[in-house]
Tab-separated table of C-alpha atoms and ligand atoms in Angstrom:
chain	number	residue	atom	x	y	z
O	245	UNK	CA	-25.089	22.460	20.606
O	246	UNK	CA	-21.492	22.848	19.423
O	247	UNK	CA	-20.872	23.126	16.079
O	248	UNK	CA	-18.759	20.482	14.788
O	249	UNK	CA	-16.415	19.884	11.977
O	250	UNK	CA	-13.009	21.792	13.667
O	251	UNK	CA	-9.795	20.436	11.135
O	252	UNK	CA	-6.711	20.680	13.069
O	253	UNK	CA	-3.176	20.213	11.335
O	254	UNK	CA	-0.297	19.721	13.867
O	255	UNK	CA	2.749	20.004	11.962
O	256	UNK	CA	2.297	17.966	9.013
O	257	UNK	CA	5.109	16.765	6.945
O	258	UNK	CA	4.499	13.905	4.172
O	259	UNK	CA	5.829	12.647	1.782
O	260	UNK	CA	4.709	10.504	-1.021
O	261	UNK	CA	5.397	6.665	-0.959
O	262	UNK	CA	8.659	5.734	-2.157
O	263	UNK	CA	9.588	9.693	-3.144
O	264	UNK	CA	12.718	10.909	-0.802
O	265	UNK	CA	11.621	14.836	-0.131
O	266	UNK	CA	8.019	15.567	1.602
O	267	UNK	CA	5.814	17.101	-0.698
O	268	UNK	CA	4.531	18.930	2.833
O	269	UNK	CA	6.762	20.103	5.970
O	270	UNK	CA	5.849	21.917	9.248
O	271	UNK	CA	1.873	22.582	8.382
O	272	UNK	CA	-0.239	23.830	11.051
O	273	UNK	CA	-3.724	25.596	10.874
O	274	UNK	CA	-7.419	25.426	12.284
O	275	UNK	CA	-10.471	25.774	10.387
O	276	UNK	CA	-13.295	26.432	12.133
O	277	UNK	CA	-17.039	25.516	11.839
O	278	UNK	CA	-18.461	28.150	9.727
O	279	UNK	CA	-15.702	29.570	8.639
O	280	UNK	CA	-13.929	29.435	5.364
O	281	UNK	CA	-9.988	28.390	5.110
O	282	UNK	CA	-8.757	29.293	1.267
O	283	UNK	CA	-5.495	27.807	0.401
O	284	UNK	CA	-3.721	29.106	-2.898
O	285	UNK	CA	-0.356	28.990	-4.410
O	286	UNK	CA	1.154	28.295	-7.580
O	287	UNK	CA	1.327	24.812	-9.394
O	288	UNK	CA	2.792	21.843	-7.442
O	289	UNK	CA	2.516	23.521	-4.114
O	290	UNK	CA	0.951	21.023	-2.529
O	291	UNK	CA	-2.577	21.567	-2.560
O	292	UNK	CA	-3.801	18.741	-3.427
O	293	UNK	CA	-1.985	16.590	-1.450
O	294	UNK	CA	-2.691	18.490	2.102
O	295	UNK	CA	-6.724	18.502	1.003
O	296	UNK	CA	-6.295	14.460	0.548
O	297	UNK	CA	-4.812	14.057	4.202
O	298	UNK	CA	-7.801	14.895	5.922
O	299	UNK	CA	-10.036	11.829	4.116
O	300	UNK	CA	-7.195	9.857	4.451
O	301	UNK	CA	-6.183	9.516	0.744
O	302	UNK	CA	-3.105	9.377	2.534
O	303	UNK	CA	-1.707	9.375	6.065
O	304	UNK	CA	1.063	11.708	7.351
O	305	UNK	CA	4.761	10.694	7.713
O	306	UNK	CA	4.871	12.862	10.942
O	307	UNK	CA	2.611	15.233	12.911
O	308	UNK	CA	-1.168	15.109	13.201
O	309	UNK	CA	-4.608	15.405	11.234
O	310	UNK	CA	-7.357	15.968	14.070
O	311	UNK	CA	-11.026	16.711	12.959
O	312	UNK	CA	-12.864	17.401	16.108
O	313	UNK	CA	-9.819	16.657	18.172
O	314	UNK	CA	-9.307	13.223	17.384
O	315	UNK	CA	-6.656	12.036	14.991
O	316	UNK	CA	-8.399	10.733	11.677
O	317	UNK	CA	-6.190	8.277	12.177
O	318	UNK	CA	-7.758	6.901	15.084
O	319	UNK	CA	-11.661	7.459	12.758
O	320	UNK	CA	-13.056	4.779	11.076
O	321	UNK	CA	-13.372	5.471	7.181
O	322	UNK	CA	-17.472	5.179	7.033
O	323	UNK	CA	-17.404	8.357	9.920
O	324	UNK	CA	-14.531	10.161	8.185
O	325	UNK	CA	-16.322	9.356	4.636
O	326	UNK	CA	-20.024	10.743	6.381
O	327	UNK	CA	-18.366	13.783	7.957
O	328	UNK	CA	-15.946	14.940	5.189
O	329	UNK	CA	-17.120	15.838	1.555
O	330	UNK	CA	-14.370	16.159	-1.022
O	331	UNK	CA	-15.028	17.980	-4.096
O	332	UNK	CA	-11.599	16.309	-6.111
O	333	UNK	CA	-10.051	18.831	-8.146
O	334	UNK	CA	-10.644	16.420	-11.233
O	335	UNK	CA	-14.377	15.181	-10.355
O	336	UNK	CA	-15.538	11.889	-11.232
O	337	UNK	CA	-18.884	10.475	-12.433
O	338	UNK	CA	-20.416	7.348	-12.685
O	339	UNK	CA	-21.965	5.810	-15.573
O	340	UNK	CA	-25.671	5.518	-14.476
O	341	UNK	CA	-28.412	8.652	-13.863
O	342	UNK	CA	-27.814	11.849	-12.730
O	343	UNK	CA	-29.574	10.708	-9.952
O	344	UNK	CA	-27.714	7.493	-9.043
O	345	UNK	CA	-24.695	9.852	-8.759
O	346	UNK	CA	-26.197	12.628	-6.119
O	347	UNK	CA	-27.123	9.748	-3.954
O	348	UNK	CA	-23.335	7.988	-3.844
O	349	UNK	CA	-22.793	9.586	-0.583
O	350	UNK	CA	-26.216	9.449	0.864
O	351	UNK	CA	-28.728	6.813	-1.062
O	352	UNK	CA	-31.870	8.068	1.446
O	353	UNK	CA	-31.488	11.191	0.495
O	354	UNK	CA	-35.622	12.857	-0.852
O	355	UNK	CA	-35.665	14.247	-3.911
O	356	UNK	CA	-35.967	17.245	-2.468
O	357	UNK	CA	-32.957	17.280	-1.039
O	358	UNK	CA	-31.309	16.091	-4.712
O	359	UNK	CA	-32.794	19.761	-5.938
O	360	UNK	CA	-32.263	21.442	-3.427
O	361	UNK	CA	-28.792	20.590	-4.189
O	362	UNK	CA	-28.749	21.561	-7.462
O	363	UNK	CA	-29.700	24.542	-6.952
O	364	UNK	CA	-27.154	25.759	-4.808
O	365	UNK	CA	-24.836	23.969	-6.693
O	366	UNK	CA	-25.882	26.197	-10.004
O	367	UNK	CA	-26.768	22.996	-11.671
O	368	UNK	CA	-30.749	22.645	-11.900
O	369	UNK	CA	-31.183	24.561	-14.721
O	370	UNK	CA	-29.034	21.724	-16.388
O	371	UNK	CA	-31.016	18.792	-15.701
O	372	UNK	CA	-34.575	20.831	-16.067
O	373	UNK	CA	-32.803	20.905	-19.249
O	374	UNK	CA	-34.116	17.235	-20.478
O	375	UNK	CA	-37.002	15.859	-20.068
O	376	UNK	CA	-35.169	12.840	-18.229
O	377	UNK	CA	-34.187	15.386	-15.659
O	378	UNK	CA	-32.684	13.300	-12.909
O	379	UNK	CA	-33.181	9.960	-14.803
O	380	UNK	CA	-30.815	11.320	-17.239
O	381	UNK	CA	-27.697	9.309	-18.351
O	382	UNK	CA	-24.180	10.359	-17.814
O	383	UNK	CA	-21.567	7.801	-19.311
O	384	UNK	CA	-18.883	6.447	-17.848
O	385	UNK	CA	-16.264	9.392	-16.555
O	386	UNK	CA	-19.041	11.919	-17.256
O	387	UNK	CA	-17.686	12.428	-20.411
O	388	UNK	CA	-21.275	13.148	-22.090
O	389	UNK	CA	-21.089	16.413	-19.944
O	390	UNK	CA	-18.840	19.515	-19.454
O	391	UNK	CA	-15.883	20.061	-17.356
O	392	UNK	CA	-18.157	23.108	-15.621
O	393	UNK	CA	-21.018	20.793	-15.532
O	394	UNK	CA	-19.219	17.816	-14.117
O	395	UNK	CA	-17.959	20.165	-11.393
O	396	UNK	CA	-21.494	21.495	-10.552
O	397	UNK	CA	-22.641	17.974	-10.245
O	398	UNK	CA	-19.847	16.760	-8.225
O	399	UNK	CA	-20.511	19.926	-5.632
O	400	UNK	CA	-24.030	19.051	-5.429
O	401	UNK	CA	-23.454	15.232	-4.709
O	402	UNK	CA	-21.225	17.092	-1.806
O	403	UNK	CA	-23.874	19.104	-0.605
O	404	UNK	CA	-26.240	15.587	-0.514
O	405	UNK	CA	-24.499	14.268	2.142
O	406	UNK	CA	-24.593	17.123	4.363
O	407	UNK	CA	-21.104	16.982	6.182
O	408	UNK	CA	-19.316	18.857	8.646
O	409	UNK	CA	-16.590	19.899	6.650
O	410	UNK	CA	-16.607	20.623	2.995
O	411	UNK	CA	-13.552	20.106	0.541
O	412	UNK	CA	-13.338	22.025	-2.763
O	413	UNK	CA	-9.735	21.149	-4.564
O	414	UNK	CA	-10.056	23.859	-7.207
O	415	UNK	CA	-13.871	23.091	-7.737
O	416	UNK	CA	-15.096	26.405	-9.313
O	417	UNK	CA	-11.987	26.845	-12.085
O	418	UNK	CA	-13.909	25.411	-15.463
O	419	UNK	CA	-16.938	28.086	-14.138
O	420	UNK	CA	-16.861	31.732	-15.862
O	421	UNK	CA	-16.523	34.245	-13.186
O	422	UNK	CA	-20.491	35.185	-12.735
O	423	UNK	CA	-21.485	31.464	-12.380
O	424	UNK	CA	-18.480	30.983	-9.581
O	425	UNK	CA	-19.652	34.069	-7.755
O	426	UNK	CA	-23.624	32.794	-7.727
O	427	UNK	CA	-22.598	29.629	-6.344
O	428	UNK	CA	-20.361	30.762	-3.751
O	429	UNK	CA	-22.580	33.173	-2.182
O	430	UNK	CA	-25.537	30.127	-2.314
O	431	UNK	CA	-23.192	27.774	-1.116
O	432	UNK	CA	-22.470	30.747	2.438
O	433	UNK	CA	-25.724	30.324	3.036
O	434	UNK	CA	-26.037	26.308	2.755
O	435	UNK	CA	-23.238	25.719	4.505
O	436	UNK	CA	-23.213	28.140	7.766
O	437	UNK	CA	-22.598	25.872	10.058
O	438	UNK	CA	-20.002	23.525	8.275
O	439	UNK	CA	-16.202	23.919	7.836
O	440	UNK	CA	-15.449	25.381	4.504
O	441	UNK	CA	-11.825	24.653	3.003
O	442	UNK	CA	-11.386	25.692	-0.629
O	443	UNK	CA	-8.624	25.496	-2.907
O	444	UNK	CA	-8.784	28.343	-5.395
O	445	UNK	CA	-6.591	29.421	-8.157
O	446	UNK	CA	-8.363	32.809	-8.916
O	447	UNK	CA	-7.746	35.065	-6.207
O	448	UNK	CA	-11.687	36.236	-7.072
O	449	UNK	CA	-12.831	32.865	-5.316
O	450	UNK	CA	-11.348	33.344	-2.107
O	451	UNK	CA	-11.053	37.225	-1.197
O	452	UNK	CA	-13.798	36.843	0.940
O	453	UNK	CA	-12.694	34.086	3.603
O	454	UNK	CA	-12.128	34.023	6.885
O	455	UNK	CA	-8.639	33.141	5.959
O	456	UNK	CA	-6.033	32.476	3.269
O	457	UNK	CA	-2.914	30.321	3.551
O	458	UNK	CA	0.052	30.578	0.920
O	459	UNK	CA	1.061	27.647	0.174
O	460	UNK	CA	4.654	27.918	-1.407
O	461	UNK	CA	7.070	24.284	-2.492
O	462	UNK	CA	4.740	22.238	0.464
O	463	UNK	CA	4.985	25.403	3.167
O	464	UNK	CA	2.341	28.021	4.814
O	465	UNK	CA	4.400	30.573	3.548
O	466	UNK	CA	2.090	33.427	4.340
O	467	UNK	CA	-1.158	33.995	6.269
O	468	UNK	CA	-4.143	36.366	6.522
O	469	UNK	CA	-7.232	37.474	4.873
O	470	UNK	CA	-7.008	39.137	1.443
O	471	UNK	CA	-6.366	42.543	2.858
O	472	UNK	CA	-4.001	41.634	4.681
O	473	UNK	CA	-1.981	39.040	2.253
O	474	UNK	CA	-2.249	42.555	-0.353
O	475	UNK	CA	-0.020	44.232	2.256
O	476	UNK	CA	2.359	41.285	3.228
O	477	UNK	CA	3.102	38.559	1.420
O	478	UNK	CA	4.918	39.226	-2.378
O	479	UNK	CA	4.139	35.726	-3.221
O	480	UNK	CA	0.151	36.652	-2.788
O	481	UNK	CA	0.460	39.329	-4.950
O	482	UNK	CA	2.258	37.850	-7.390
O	483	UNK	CA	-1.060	35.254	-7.508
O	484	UNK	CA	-3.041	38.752	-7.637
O	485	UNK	CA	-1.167	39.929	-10.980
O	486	UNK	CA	-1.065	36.946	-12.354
Q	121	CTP	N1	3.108	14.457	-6.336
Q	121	CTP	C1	3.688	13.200	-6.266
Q	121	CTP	N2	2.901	12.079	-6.304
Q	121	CTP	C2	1.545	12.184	-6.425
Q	121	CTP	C3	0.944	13.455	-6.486
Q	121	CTP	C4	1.763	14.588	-6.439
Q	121	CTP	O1	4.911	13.100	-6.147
Q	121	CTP	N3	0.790	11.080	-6.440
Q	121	CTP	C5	3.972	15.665	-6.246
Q	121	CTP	C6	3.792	16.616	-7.397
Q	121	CTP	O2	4.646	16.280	-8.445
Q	121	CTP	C7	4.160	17.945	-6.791
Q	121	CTP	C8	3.771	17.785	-5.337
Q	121	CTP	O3	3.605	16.400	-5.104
Q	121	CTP	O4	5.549	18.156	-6.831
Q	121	CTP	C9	2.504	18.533	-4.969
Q	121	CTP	O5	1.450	18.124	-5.835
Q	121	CTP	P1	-0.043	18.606	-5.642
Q	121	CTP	O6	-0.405	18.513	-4.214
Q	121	CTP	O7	-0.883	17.871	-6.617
Q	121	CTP	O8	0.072	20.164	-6.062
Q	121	CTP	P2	-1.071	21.264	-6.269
Q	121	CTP	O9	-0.687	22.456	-5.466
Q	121	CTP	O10	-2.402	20.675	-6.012
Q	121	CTP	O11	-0.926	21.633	-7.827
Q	121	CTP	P3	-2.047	22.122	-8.883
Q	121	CTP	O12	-2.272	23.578	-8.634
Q	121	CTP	O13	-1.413	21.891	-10.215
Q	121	CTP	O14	-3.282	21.290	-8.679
Q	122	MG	MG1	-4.054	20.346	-7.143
């Protein structure tokens, strides 16, 4: 079968409610099913805000958001929320077990699954940790835990749900560099078949996609893969010497 999870942006412009310039103008790309889209580029680029058109955090002033084809527009939210995982850039947990949060976005999901996870989400050694492994409390925000930690467990509730297309807004910035290189490469091999967009802010997370767009004041300023960006585009290597 075909693999699914193709994110299309025609042309994008948007702008925030109420705000008078677009945040966004003119995007286009494809990301394809097991593939990996990076987008980088400095503070206030836009990042953010093009990741949160595609679960419809917001809708576009003009141009279109197509996932498979069809316009997530025309997608009802439980299909766009079972098909799309978004790791937000600041992660939130529930108060309630470690458990009760790996299930949000898919409560049948075996424990097995839950580790399996974990795992790939370099988190397991974490919860092993306590004795209360997954029955172990996290308070309200997930403030009892670590920024790193909270991201870990916020990939891994991603991973649950099994999507098409995978999200990460900056997801692997509180890891050191070792820990964001494990779980990359475990993540390649969990997600083959998905769509893989990442935001990054260390080139070191995204040399090795498929491809890398500069995002630059809400434009694709510059496109490629790392190679090619080091030969091109000034604004990538200013990210690279920064
Ligand atoms: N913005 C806004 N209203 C919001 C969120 C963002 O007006 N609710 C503006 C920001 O002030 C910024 C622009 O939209 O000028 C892009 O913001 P964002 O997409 O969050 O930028 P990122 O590239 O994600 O920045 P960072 O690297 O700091 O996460
Ligand atoms: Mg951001």
């Amino acid at each position: 079968a075909e693999k699914k999870g193709r994110v299309e942006f025609r042309d994008v412009t948007f702008k925030y409610p109420g705000a008078e310039a677009p945040v966004l103008s003119n995007i286009s790309f494809t990301a394809e099913p097991g593939k990996t889209l990076a987008i980088i580029g400095s503070t206030g680029a836009g990042k953010t805000t093009l990741v949160s058109l595609l679960p419809r955090l917001y809708d576009v002033a003009s141009g279109d958001v197509l996932l498979d084809g069809v316009p997530v527009t025309k997608m009802d939210a439980s299909e766009i929320t079972s098909r799309v995982s978004a790791v937000p850039q600041k992660p939130y947990l529930f108060s309630g077990t470690i458990e009760h949060n790996l299930r949000f976005g898919k409560p049948d999901a075996t424990d097995d699954e839950l580790w399996d996870a974990l795992e790939t989400a370099q988190a397991k050694g974490f919860v092993e940790e306590k004795s209360s492994g997954l029955n172990r409390r996290i308070a309200q925000g997930g403030t009892n835990v670590s920024g790193g930690q909270r991201q870990r467990l916020s990939i891994a509730r991603a991973l649950v749900t099994k999507p098409n297309v995978y999200l990460f807004d900056d997801s692997f910035s509180a890891l050191d560099v070792a820990t964001d290189a494990r779980l990359r490469k475990a993540l390649k091999a969990k997600t083959r078949d998905a769509t893989v967009i990442i935001v990054a802010q260390r080139v070191s997370t995204i040399a090795d996609a498929d491809e890398i767009l500069v995002l630059d004041n809400g434009r694709i300023v510059d496109r490629g893969t790392h190679d090619e960006l080091l030969e091109t585009s000034p604004t990538y290597q200013e990210i690279v010497e920064s």
